[in-house]
Amino acid sequence: MTYDVPEMSEVVDVPVRPAKRSWARWWKPDEPPVPGRTVASAAVTTSVGLAMLVAVGALTHQTVLVPPLAATTAIVTATPNSPLAQPRHVIGGHMLSCLVGFAVLALGWHGPWAAAVACGIACGLVLVLKAAHPPAMATTAMIMLTDPPADRFVPLLAAGTVLLVAVQMVSARLQREVTPPPGGELTRS
């Protein structure tokens, strides 16, 4: 039996498999650095926004600084031009998720299993109504796990979300930057 060996000119370049990325390279994103002005603006407006929630809570003798609103503050101050930071998403996402939480409680469901189901329902609802806001799922979970009185919780949540929308507007104004497209440069607005 004989084998035909191809000439060197007939050998096709076989793509070399890229080297595996080390864990350290995986951890380090290929993103441009965040400008100092953006970092400073986000840090200051986050502190101010959260302090305002604390002040509203002190005036009303209620807790307004709750984990879902703290997470929202990070989104609206660090990425104020993101779709998730826009008023429809912030206010709509939290209020719709709140509605789902209290509706599921009204059905007599309580506890962590009910919270899991309610969060799924809330997630689907905000997506259908184009008001997705991930921290709002924590609003649903918080309602399901703590069973707060709706007559106190809903107005405070509404006030907190409206306040954070105002913080988002200030943060966007201070930064005056557009989130860069993938691989793009920051541009002034």
mmCIF file of N, CA and C in Angstrom, residues 109-163:
data_model
loop_
_atom_site.group_PDB
_atom_site.id
_atom_site.type_symbol
_atom_site.label_atom_id
_atom_site.label_comp_id
_atom_site.label_asym_id
_atom_site.label_seq_id
_atom_site.Cartn_x
_atom_site.Cartn_y
_atom_site.Cartn_z
ATOM 1 N N TRP A 109 -50.122 33.093 49.789
ATOM 2 C CA TRP A 109 -48.803 32.471 49.667
ATOM 3 C C TRP A 109 -47.789 33.316 50.415
ATOM 4 N N HIS A 110 -46.915 32.678 51.172
ATOM 5 C CA HIS A 110 -45.897 33.369 51.956
ATOM 6 C C HIS A 110 -44.605 32.562 51.916
ATOM 7 N N GLY A 111 -43.522 33.186 52.270
ATOM 8 C CA GLY A 111 -42.258 32.486 52.453
ATOM 9 C C GLY A 111 -41.381 32.434 51.219
ATOM 10 N N PRO A 112 -40.257 31.755 51.355
ATOM 11 C CA PRO A 112 -39.267 31.733 50.288
ATOM 12 C C PRO A 112 -39.729 31.054 49.001
ATOM 13 N N TRP A 113 -40.518 29.984 49.112
ATOM 14 C CA TRP A 113 -40.999 29.325 47.894
ATOM 15 C C TRP A 113 -41.949 30.246 47.133
ATOM 16 N N ALA A 114 -42.803 30.900 47.862
ATOM 17 C CA ALA A 114 -43.720 31.861 47.229
ATOM 18 C C ALA A 114 -42.933 33.034 46.651
ATOM 19 N N ALA A 115 -41.856 33.437 47.329
ATOM 20 C CA ALA A 115 -41.020 34.531 46.824
ATOM 21 C C ALA A 115 -40.392 34.151 45.489
ATOM 22 N N ALA A 116 -39.944 32.906 45.370
ATOM 23 C CA ALA A 116 -39.347 32.451 44.113
ATOM 24 C C ALA A 116 -40.363 32.518 42.971
ATOM 25 N N VAL A 117 -41.571 32.069 43.240
ATOM 26 C CA VAL A 117 -42.628 32.106 42.221
ATOM 27 C C VAL A 117 -42.999 33.557 41.885
ATOM 28 N N ALA A 118 -43.161 34.382 42.909
ATOM 29 C CA ALA A 118 -43.544 35.783 42.696
ATOM 30 C C ALA A 118 -42.473 36.532 41.904
ATOM 31 N N CYS A 119 -41.209 36.259 42.195
ATOM 32 C CA CYS A 119 -40.130 36.927 41.446
ATOM 33 C C CYS A 119 -40.162 36.520 39.973
ATOM 34 N N GLY A 120 -40.454 35.266 39.716
ATOM 35 C CA GLY A 120 -40.571 34.820 38.324
ATOM 36 C C GLY A 120 -41.716 35.511 37.606
ATOM 37 N N ILE A 121 -42.843 35.619 38.283
ATOM 38 C CA ILE A 121 -44.003 36.313 37.698
ATOM 39 C C ILE A 121 -43.663 37.784 37.458
ATOM 40 N N ALA A 122 -43.037 38.427 38.441
ATOM 41 C CA ALA A 122 -42.665 39.838 38.306
ATOM 42 C C ALA A 122 -41.679 40.031 37.160
ATOM 43 N N CYS A 123 -40.721 39.126 37.037
ATOM 44 C CA CYS A 123 -39.742 39.222 35.949
ATOM 45 C C CYS A 123 -40.439 39.157 34.595
ATOM 46 N N GLY A 124 -41.334 38.217 34.439
ATOM 47 C CA GLY A 124 -42.076 38.104 33.181
ATOM 48 C C GLY A 124 -42.919 39.338 32.906
ATOM 49 N N LEU A 125 -43.589 39.857 33.940
ATOM 50 C CA LEU A 125 -44.454 41.027 33.762
ATOM 51 C C LEU A 125 -43.671 42.261 33.331
ATOM 52 N N VAL A 126 -42.543 42.532 34.002
ATOM 53 C CA VAL A 126 -41.786 43.734 33.642
ATOM 54 C C VAL A 126 -41.175 43.603 32.258
ATOM 55 N N LEU A 127 -40.851 42.387 31.851
ATOM 56 C CA LEU A 127 -40.333 42.201 30.489
ATOM 57 C C LEU A 127 -41.426 42.447 29.449
ATOM 58 N N VAL A 128 -42.603 41.902 29.700
ATOM 59 C CA VAL A 128 -43.724 42.092 28.764
ATOM 60 C C VAL A 128 -44.089 43.571 28.656
ATOM 61 N N LEU A 129 -44.059 44.273 29.779
ATOM 62 C CA LEU A 129 -44.443 45.690 29.794
ATOM 63 C C LEU A 129 -43.269 46.641 29.541
ATOM 64 N N LYS A 130 -42.128 46.063 29.167
ATOM 65 C CA LYS A 130 -40.928 46.839 28.818
ATOM 66 C C LYS A 130 -40.516 47.798 29.926
ATOM 67 N N ALA A 131 -40.475 47.261 31.137
ATOM 68 C CA ALA A 131 -40.054 48.043 32.295
ATOM 69 C C ALA A 131 -39.080 47.237 33.154
ATOM 70 N N ALA A 132 -38.222 46.467 32.493
ATOM 71 C CA ALA A 132 -37.290 45.608 33.215
ATOM 72 C C ALA A 132 -36.322 46.429 34.054
ATOM 73 N N HIS A 133 -36.149 46.006 35.282
ATOM 74 C CA HIS A 133 -35.213 46.655 36.201
ATOM 75 C C HIS A 133 -34.819 45.588 37.219
ATOM 76 N N PRO A 134 -33.657 44.933 37.060
ATOM 77 C CA PRO A 134 -33.288 43.800 37.907
ATOM 78 C C PRO A 134 -33.429 44.017 39.414
ATOM 79 N N PRO A 135 -33.056 45.179 39.983
ATOM 80 C CA PRO A 135 -33.239 45.324 41.435
ATOM 81 C C PRO A 135 -34.694 45.221 41.888
ATOM 82 N N ALA A 136 -35.620 45.412 40.967
ATOM 83 C CA ALA A 136 -37.038 45.323 41.338
ATOM 84 C C ALA A 136 -37.433 43.901 41.732
ATOM 85 N N MET A 137 -36.685 42.900 41.268
ATOM 86 C CA MET A 137 -36.984 41.529 41.702
ATOM 87 C C MET A 137 -36.738 41.410 43.204
ATOM 88 N N ALA A 138 -35.763 42.160 43.711
ATOM 89 C CA ALA A 138 -35.498 42.149 45.157
ATOM 90 C C ALA A 138 -36.651 42.802 45.916
ATOM 91 N N THR A 139 -37.337 43.742 45.275
ATOM 92 C CA THR A 139 -38.522 44.341 45.898
ATOM 93 C C THR A 139 -39.581 43.263 46.122
ATOM 94 N N THR A 140 -39.811 42.454 45.099
ATOM 95 C CA THR A 140 -40.791 41.368 45.220
ATOM 96 C C THR A 140 -40.372 40.393 46.315
ATOM 97 N N ALA A 141 -39.115 39.994 46.313
ATOM 98 C CA ALA A 141 -38.640 39.045 47.323
ATOM 99 C C ALA A 141 -38.773 39.632 48.724
ATOM 100 N N MET A 142 -38.431 40.912 48.869
ATOM 101 C CA MET A 142 -38.517 41.551 50.172
ATOM 102 C C MET A 142 -39.964 41.567 50.680
ATOM 103 N N ILE A 143 -40.892 41.885 49.802
ATOM 104 C CA ILE A 143 -42.311 41.902 50.180
ATOM 105 C C ILE A 143 -42.762 40.508 50.596
ATOM 106 N N MET A 144 -42.370 39.514 49.830
ATOM 107 C CA MET A 144 -42.799 38.144 50.124
ATOM 108 C C MET A 144 -42.215 37.627 51.435
ATOM 109 N N LEU A 145 -41.012 38.072 51.766
ATOM 110 C CA LEU A 145 -40.340 37.545 52.957
ATOM 111 C C LEU A 145 -40.629 38.340 54.224
ATOM 112 N N THR A 146 -41.054 39.607 54.064
ATOM 113 C CA THR A 146 -41.274 40.437 55.255
ATOM 114 C C THR A 146 -42.729 40.815 55.475
ATOM 115 N N ASP A 147 -43.579 40.649 54.461
ATOM 116 C CA ASP A 147 -45.006 40.957 54.548
ATOM 117 C C ASP A 147 -45.261 42.343 55.169
ATOM 118 N N PRO A 148 -44.711 43.407 54.547
ATOM 119 C CA PRO A 148 -44.903 44.748 55.109
ATOM 120 C C PRO A 148 -46.337 45.231 54.879
ATOM 121 N N PRO A 149 -46.796 46.194 55.680
ATOM 122 C CA PRO A 149 -48.134 46.745 55.435
ATOM 123 C C PRO A 149 -48.119 47.551 54.131
ATOM 124 N N ALA A 150 -48.991 47.201 53.224
ATOM 125 C CA ALA A 150 -49.009 47.835 51.899
ATOM 126 C C ALA A 150 -49.262 49.334 51.981
ATOM 127 N N ASP A 151 -50.111 49.767 52.915
ATOM 128 C CA ASP A 151 -50.452 51.190 52.994
ATOM 129 C C ASP A 151 -49.246 52.055 53.372
ATOM 130 N N ARG A 152 -48.239 51.473 53.975
ATOM 131 C CA ARG A 152 -47.008 52.215 54.284
ATOM 132 C C ARG A 152 -45.931 51.967 53.235
ATOM 133 N N PHE A 153 -45.811 50.700 52.840
ATOM 134 C CA PHE A 153 -44.718 50.317 51.953
ATOM 135 C C PHE A 153 -44.844 50.928 50.558
ATOM 136 N N VAL A 154 -46.013 50.844 49.956
ATOM 137 C CA VAL A 154 -46.182 51.302 48.567
ATOM 138 C C VAL A 154 -45.880 52.796 48.415
ATOM 139 N N PRO A 155 -46.425 53.690 49.248
ATOM 140 C CA PRO A 155 -46.087 55.110 49.072
ATOM 141 C C PRO A 155 -44.596 55.407 49.279
ATOM 142 N N LEU A 156 -43.974 54.715 50.233
ATOM 143 C CA LEU A 156 -42.543 54.938 50.466
ATOM 144 C C LEU A 156 -41.714 54.419 49.294
ATOM 145 N N LEU A 157 -42.101 53.284 48.742
ATOM 146 C CA LEU A 157 -41.402 52.759 47.569
ATOM 147 C C LEU A 157 -41.566 53.710 46.397
ATOM 148 N N ALA A 158 -42.779 54.199 46.182
ATOM 149 C CA ALA A 158 -43.019 55.151 45.080
ATOM 150 C C ALA A 158 -42.184 56.411 45.268
ATOM 151 N N ALA A 159 -42.173 56.950 46.492
ATOM 152 C CA ALA A 159 -41.370 58.156 46.762
ATOM 153 C C ALA A 159 -39.891 57.878 46.545
ATOM 154 N N GLY A 160 -39.424 56.720 46.992
ATOM 155 C CA GLY A 160 -38.019 56.364 46.813
ATOM 156 C C GLY A 160 -37.625 56.237 45.356
ATOM 157 N N THR A 161 -38.492 55.614 44.539
ATOM 158 C CA THR A 161 -38.156 55.457 43.122
ATOM 159 C C THR A 161 -38.178 56.797 42.397
ATOM 160 N N VAL A 162 -39.129 57.647 42.725
ATOM 161 C CA VAL A 162 -39.184 58.979 42.098
ATOM 162 C C VAL A 162 -37.944 59.785 42.499
ATOM 163 N N LEU A 163 -37.560 59.691 43.742
ATOM 164 C CA LEU A 163 -36.361 60.370 44.214
ATOM 165 C C LEU A 163 -35.125 59.868 43.470
#
